[in-house]
CSV table of C-alpha atoms in Angstrom, one decimal:
chain,number,residue,atom,x,y,z
A,198,LYS,CA,-51.3,-35.3,107.6
A,199,ALA,CA,-48.8,-35.5,104.7
A,200,GLY,CA,-47.7,-39.0,103.7
A,201,VAL,CA,-44.2,-40.3,103.1
A,202,THR,CA,-42.5,-38.4,100.2
A,203,GLN,CA,-39.6,-39.7,98.1
A,204,THR,CA,-37.5,-37.8,95.7
A,205,PRO,CA,-36.8,-38.1,92.9
A,206,ARG,CA,-39.6,-40.3,91.6
A,207,TYR,CA,-37.7,-41.5,88.5
A,208,LEU,CA,-34.0,-41.7,87.9
A,209,ILE,CA,-31.8,-43.0,85.1
A,210,LYS,CA,-28.2,-43.6,85.8
A,211,THR,CA,-25.3,-45.2,84.0
A,212,ARG,CA,-23.4,-48.3,85.3
A,213,GLY,CA,-20.6,-47.3,87.6
A,214,GLN,CA,-22.2,-44.1,88.7
A,215,GLN,CA,-23.5,-43.5,92.2
A,216,VAL,CA,-27.0,-42.3,93.2
A,217,THR,CA,-28.6,-40.7,96.3
A,218,LEU,CA,-32.3,-41.1,97.0
A,219,SER,CA,-34.2,-39.1,99.6
A,220,CYS,CA,-37.1,-39.9,101.9
A,221,SER,CA,-39.1,-37.6,104.1
A,222,PRO,CA,-41.2,-39.6,106.7
A,223,ILE,CA,-44.6,-38.7,108.1
A,224,SER,CA,-44.3,-36.0,110.7
A,225,GLY,CA,-43.6,-37.5,114.1
A,226,HIS,CA,-42.3,-40.8,112.7
A,227,ARG,CA,-38.7,-41.6,113.8
A,228,SER,CA,-38.2,-44.9,112.1
A,229,VAL,CA,-37.4,-45.1,108.4
A,230,SER,CA,-36.9,-48.3,106.5
A,231,TRP,CA,-35.7,-48.8,102.9
A,232,TYR,CA,-36.8,-51.6,100.6
A,233,GLN,CA,-35.8,-52.7,97.1
A,234,GLN,CA,-38.6,-54.1,94.9
A,235,THR,CA,-37.9,-56.0,91.7
A,236,PRO,CA,-40.1,-58.4,89.7
A,237,GLY,CA,-37.7,-61.3,90.3
A,238,GLN,CA,-36.9,-60.9,94.0
A,239,GLY,CA,-40.0,-59.0,95.2
A,240,LEU,CA,-39.7,-56.6,98.1
A,241,GLN,CA,-36.4,-56.9,100.0
A,242,PHE,CA,-35.5,-55.1,103.2
A,243,LEU,CA,-32.4,-53.0,102.9
A,244,PHE,CA,-32.0,-51.2,106.3
A,245,GLU,CA,-33.8,-49.4,109.0
A,246,TYR,CA,-32.9,-46.2,110.8
A,247,PHE,CA,-34.2,-44.9,114.1
A,248,SER,CA,-33.1,-41.7,115.7
A,249,GLU,CA,-30.2,-41.4,113.3
A,250,THR,CA,-28.9,-44.9,114.0
A,251,GLN,CA,-29.0,-47.9,111.8
A,252,ARG,CA,-30.9,-50.4,113.7
A,253,ASN,CA,-31.3,-53.3,111.3
A,254,LYS,CA,-29.7,-54.3,108.0
A,255,GLY,CA,-30.7,-56.7,105.3
A,256,ASN,CA,-28.5,-58.8,103.1
A,257,PHE,CA,-27.2,-56.3,100.6
A,258,PRO,CA,-23.6,-55.5,99.7
A,259,GLY,CA,-21.8,-52.5,101.2
A,260,ARG,CA,-22.4,-50.5,98.1
A,261,PHE,CA,-25.8,-49.8,99.6
A,262,SER,CA,-25.7,-47.4,102.5
A,263,GLY,CA,-27.9,-44.9,104.2
A,264,ARG,CA,-28.2,-42.3,106.8
A,265,GLN,CA,-30.8,-40.4,108.8
A,266,PHE,CA,-30.8,-36.8,109.9
A,267,SER,CA,-32.0,-35.3,113.1
A,268,ASN,CA,-35.3,-34.3,111.5
A,269,SER,CA,-35.8,-38.0,110.6
A,270,ARG,CA,-35.4,-37.5,106.9
A,271,SER,CA,-33.3,-40.3,105.4
A,272,GLU,CA,-31.1,-40.8,102.4
A,273,MET,CA,-29.9,-43.9,100.8
A,274,ASN,CA,-26.8,-44.1,98.6
A,275,VAL,CA,-25.8,-46.7,96.0
A,276,SER,CA,-22.3,-46.5,94.8
A,277,THR,CA,-20.8,-48.2,91.7
A,278,LEU,CA,-24.2,-48.9,90.1
A,279,GLU,CA,-24.8,-52.2,88.4
A,280,LEU,CA,-27.5,-53.1,85.9
A,281,GLY,CA,-29.1,-55.4,88.6
A,282,ASP,CA,-29.7,-52.3,90.8
A,283,SER,CA,-32.5,-51.3,88.6
A,284,ALA,CA,-35.5,-51.4,90.8
A,285,LEU,CA,-38.2,-49.5,92.7
A,286,TYR,CA,-36.8,-48.2,95.9
A,287,LEU,CA,-39.4,-47.8,98.6
A,288,CYS,CA,-39.1,-45.9,101.9
A,289,ALA,CA,-41.4,-46.6,104.8
A,290,SER,CA,-41.8,-44.7,108.0
A,291,SER,CA,-43.4,-45.6,111.3
A,292,ILE,CA,-43.5,-44.4,114.9
A,293,GLY,CA,-41.6,-47.5,115.8
A,294,THR,CA,-43.9,-50.5,115.7
A,295,GLU,CA,-43.1,-52.9,113.0
A,296,TYR,CA,-46.5,-53.5,111.6
A,297,GLU,CA,-47.6,-49.9,111.2
A,298,GLN,CA,-45.3,-48.9,108.3
A,299,TYR,CA,-46.5,-46.3,105.8
A,300,PHE,CA,-44.8,-46.5,102.4
A,301,GLY,CA,-43.9,-43.8,100.1
A,302,PRO,CA,-44.6,-44.0,96.3
A,303,GLY,CA,-41.0,-45.1,95.6
A,304,THR,CA,-38.2,-44.0,93.4
A,305,ARG,CA,-37.9,-45.9,90.1
A,306,LEU,CA,-34.2,-46.3,89.4
A,307,THR,CA,-33.1,-47.5,85.9
A,308,VAL,CA,-29.4,-48.3,85.4
A,309,THR,CA,-28.2,-48.5,81.8
B,224,GLN,CA,-36.8,-73.1,99.7
B,225,LYS,CA,-37.8,-69.5,99.9
B,226,GLU,CA,-39.0,-68.3,103.4
B,227,VAL,CA,-42.3,-67.0,102.0
B,228,GLU,CA,-44.0,-68.3,98.9
B,229,GLN,CA,-46.9,-66.6,97.2
B,230,ASP,CA,-48.6,-67.5,93.9
B,231,PRO,CA,-48.0,-64.5,91.6
B,232,GLY,CA,-51.2,-65.1,89.6
B,233,PRO,CA,-52.5,-63.2,87.8
B,234,LEU,CA,-55.9,-63.8,89.3
B,235,SER,CA,-58.9,-62.4,87.4
B,236,VAL,CA,-62.4,-62.5,88.9
B,237,PRO,CA,-65.8,-61.0,88.2
B,238,GLU,CA,-67.1,-58.2,90.3
B,239,GLY,CA,-68.8,-59.6,93.4
B,240,ALA,CA,-66.7,-62.7,93.6
B,241,ILE,CA,-65.0,-64.0,96.8
B,242,VAL,CA,-61.3,-63.8,96.4
B,243,SER,CA,-58.8,-66.0,98.2
B,244,LEU,CA,-55.2,-65.1,98.4
B,245,ASN,CA,-52.6,-67.3,100.1
B,246,CYS,CA,-49.0,-67.5,101.3
B,247,THR,CA,-47.0,-70.3,102.7
B,248,TYR,CA,-43.9,-69.9,104.8
B,249,SER,CA,-41.1,-72.0,106.2
B,250,ASN,CA,-39.8,-70.0,109.2
B,251,SER,CA,-41.4,-71.2,112.4
B,252,ALA,CA,-40.3,-68.0,114.1
B,253,PHE,CA,-42.7,-65.8,112.2
B,254,GLN,CA,-45.3,-64.5,114.6
B,255,TYR,CA,-46.7,-61.4,113.0
B,256,PHE,CA,-48.5,-61.6,109.6
B,257,MET,CA,-49.5,-58.8,107.4
B,258,TRP,CA,-51.2,-58.1,104.1
B,259,TYR,CA,-50.4,-55.1,102.0
B,260,ARG,CA,-52.2,-53.8,98.9
B,261,GLN,CA,-50.1,-52.1,96.2
B,262,TYR,CA,-51.7,-50.2,93.3
B,263,SER,CA,-49.8,-49.6,90.1
B,264,ARG,CA,-47.1,-46.9,90.5
B,265,LYS,CA,-47.8,-46.6,94.3
B,266,GLY,CA,-46.2,-47.9,97.5
B,267,PRO,CA,-47.7,-50.7,99.4
B,268,GLU,CA,-50.4,-49.9,102.0
B,269,LEU,CA,-51.1,-52.0,105.1
B,270,LEU,CA,-54.5,-53.8,104.9
B,271,MET,CA,-54.5,-56.2,107.7
B,272,TYR,CA,-52.2,-57.6,110.4
B,273,THR,CA,-52.6,-60.6,112.7
B,274,TYR,CA,-50.6,-62.0,115.5
B,275,SER,CA,-50.1,-65.8,115.8
B,276,SER,CA,-52.9,-68.0,114.6
B,277,GLY,CA,-56.6,-67.1,114.1
B,278,ASN,CA,-58.9,-64.9,112.1
B,279,LYS,CA,-59.3,-61.2,111.9
B,280,GLU,CA,-62.1,-59.4,110.0
B,281,ASP,CA,-62.2,-55.8,108.7
B,282,GLY,CA,-65.1,-55.0,106.5
B,283,ARG,CA,-64.9,-57.1,103.4
B,284,PHE,CA,-61.5,-58.4,104.3
B,285,THR,CA,-60.7,-61.4,106.5
B,286,ALA,CA,-57.2,-62.6,107.3
B,287,GLN,CA,-56.5,-66.1,108.5
B,288,VAL,CA,-53.4,-67.6,110.0
B,289,ASP,CA,-52.8,-71.3,110.4
B,290,LYS,CA,-49.4,-71.6,112.1
B,291,SER,CA,-49.6,-75.4,112.3
B,292,SER,CA,-49.7,-75.5,108.5
B,293,LYS,CA,-47.6,-72.4,108.0
B,294,TYR,CA,-50.3,-71.0,105.8
B,295,ILE,CA,-51.9,-67.6,105.7
B,296,SER,CA,-54.9,-66.3,103.7
B,297,LEU,CA,-56.7,-63.1,102.8
B,298,PHE,CA,-60.3,-63.3,101.8
B,299,ILE,CA,-62.0,-60.5,100.0
B,300,ARG,CA,-65.8,-60.6,99.9
B,301,ASP,CA,-68.0,-58.8,97.3
B,302,SER,CA,-64.9,-57.9,95.4
B,303,GLN,CA,-64.9,-54.5,93.6
B,304,PRO,CA,-63.0,-53.2,90.5
B,305,SER,CA,-61.2,-50.9,93.0
B,306,ASP,CA,-59.7,-54.0,94.7
B,307,SER,CA,-57.6,-54.6,91.5
B,308,ALA,CA,-54.1,-54.4,92.7
B,309,THR,CA,-51.1,-56.5,93.8
B,310,TYR,CA,-51.5,-58.1,97.2
B,311,LEU,CA,-48.4,-58.8,99.2
B,312,CYS,CA,-48.1,-60.9,102.3
B,313,ALA,CA,-45.5,-60.1,104.9
B,314,MET,CA,-44.3,-61.6,108.1
B,315,SER,CA,-41.9,-61.0,110.9
B,316,PRO,CA,-40.6,-62.9,114.0
B,317,ARG,CA,-41.3,-60.1,116.5
B,318,ARG,CA,-42.9,-56.8,117.2
B,319,GLY,CA,-41.3,-53.7,118.6
B,320,SER,CA,-39.0,-52.8,115.8
B,321,ASN,CA,-39.1,-52.7,112.0
B,322,TYR,CA,-37.2,-56.0,112.0
B,323,LYS,CA,-36.7,-57.3,108.6
B,324,LEU,CA,-40.2,-57.8,107.3
B,325,THR,CA,-40.1,-60.7,104.8
B,326,PHE,CA,-42.5,-60.3,101.9
B,327,GLY,CA,-44.0,-62.6,99.4
B,328,LYS,CA,-43.6,-61.6,95.8
B,329,GLY,CA,-47.3,-60.5,95.5
B,330,THR,CA,-50.4,-61.7,93.7
B,331,LEU,CA,-51.8,-59.5,90.9
B,332,LEU,CA,-55.6,-59.4,91.2
B,333,THR,CA,-58.0,-58.0,88.6
B,334,VAL,CA,-61.6,-57.6,89.4
B,335,ASN,CA,-63.7,-57.2,86.2
B,336,PRO,CA,-66.9,-55.1,86.2
């Protein structure tokens, strides 16, 4: 069974630009969560989507948004990028139970 | 005070050693406790999970939860070079949804051959 895939794996953007990251969950998984990982703050929950609906949201500004499609694939968007948005963005999918999340390899975003 | 505290290390041990990794937390509502392993340039992978207090063993790994002390541990017996990775603890108040897992910052472990 294929794992969680994320594209692109690496991205360099300029401050003020916007970016869209993509996540394809494991087949049959309907829940997709997004996390931001930085050396200073560690892994922080961004939001979770289930059946195209945002079910939970972390404490991030409105510049961070996401969506989920009918095939469970998900995208997250960050608008008006700031230097502090440089991070590894991880996507995790699950059937629906919180402790059985499977993480993708992440997208490394660098904002210059 | 952060909700979850984890010593970042780094921790370096010889092959075959017993490794102890720990996290403390402040939120009494946490009921589900997990340990993830993250290799360099990879996403975290779930190693162990426990509910409430007690021990759970899986091969060379043992997870312990002491809710009275708000302290969780992961023990690795007969450590191998392949165990070299960052270990993250995570916890959540309830099961049934991917509700805001709270992670420690991770401990970097190196097992030397």
